């Protein structure tokens, strides 16, 4: 629902940049709807179907470049895998998270609904109370607000250099996302004209370690241990769970985002977006000091120019 306006804006940016935009879609599986039944077995394999379907359309129709827009758990790594596999100028745009809903006057994360199901089974609350909560928490369009699979995927997409820095944390309901999408379309055409950067130029062992550091620093989902090695494999890089574990070991947890804390990506947007935690990672020397940006610059990220953030 929130993706279509962003796709249209990206297409406009491509046209303004001198290109001809062509839109196509792929499948998407919601991990919220796959819980507690055999459907969960199909979630991870949907990642491969997404990557394969994007590759098929791009190869078959010989498209020159790609803007991928998505927000669900396996859509993000699937899109990134396809971009690296294709190795044409590419940009990923996270569709944005929902704003927190309010239950009885208090901001409440959808995670509370999942926990509520367990409370019903344990006899600690009623099904009616959980139903009341479920109807209130999803107040806007967007993916689940927190460092779940979607939020974490957006964070590592930015850190790898495949997504514009600071765009994942903008809520889906904000019209700012459409401006971001248009700029991404224009940037893609600029990258195409100059021949890069290409995905395999930005996805390196260094950028993978940076991405792993951001996952650890923000308390991101351990699903990254499945997805980052898969993205690395598409680039021909041997990056395993043991490599991830080493980065996780040396990286401090600095951002208390849901489910490991009370904050959500929207709060990061309010204090300076993803450059906030990037700055902390670089300050703590848990990640390298240079990386490719989606704009093609190879220089210290702008997060290093920000004032030292305050952790509360």
XYZ file of C-alpha atoms in Angstrom, residues 1 5 21 34 57 88 93-94 109 124 126-127 134 150 154-155 163 178 184 194 216 251 254 268 277 294:
26
model
C 0.000 0.000 0.000
C 3.662 5.899 -4.430
C 11.219 3.368 -16.423
C 3.459 -17.504 8.609
C 13.075 -10.241 -15.728
C 24.207 -3.598 -12.957
C 14.820 1.574 -1.180
C 13.277 0.355 2.044
C 4.683 -1.949 19.403
C -2.296 -14.286 31.869
C -7.780 -12.753 27.567
C -8.153 -13.200 23.835
C -4.145 -5.919 17.621
C 12.842 -5.704 7.858
C 17.330 -1.821 5.620
C 20.212 -1.020 7.962
C 20.769 1.870 -0.357
C 8.433 9.920 -2.143
C 17.063 7.650 -5.950
C 29.242 6.942 -15.299
C 25.168 -5.997 16.328
C 30.826 -4.743 18.596
C 24.632 0.878 21.442
C 16.586 7.125 15.022
C 24.762 4.503 14.818
C 25.334 4.679 -3.227
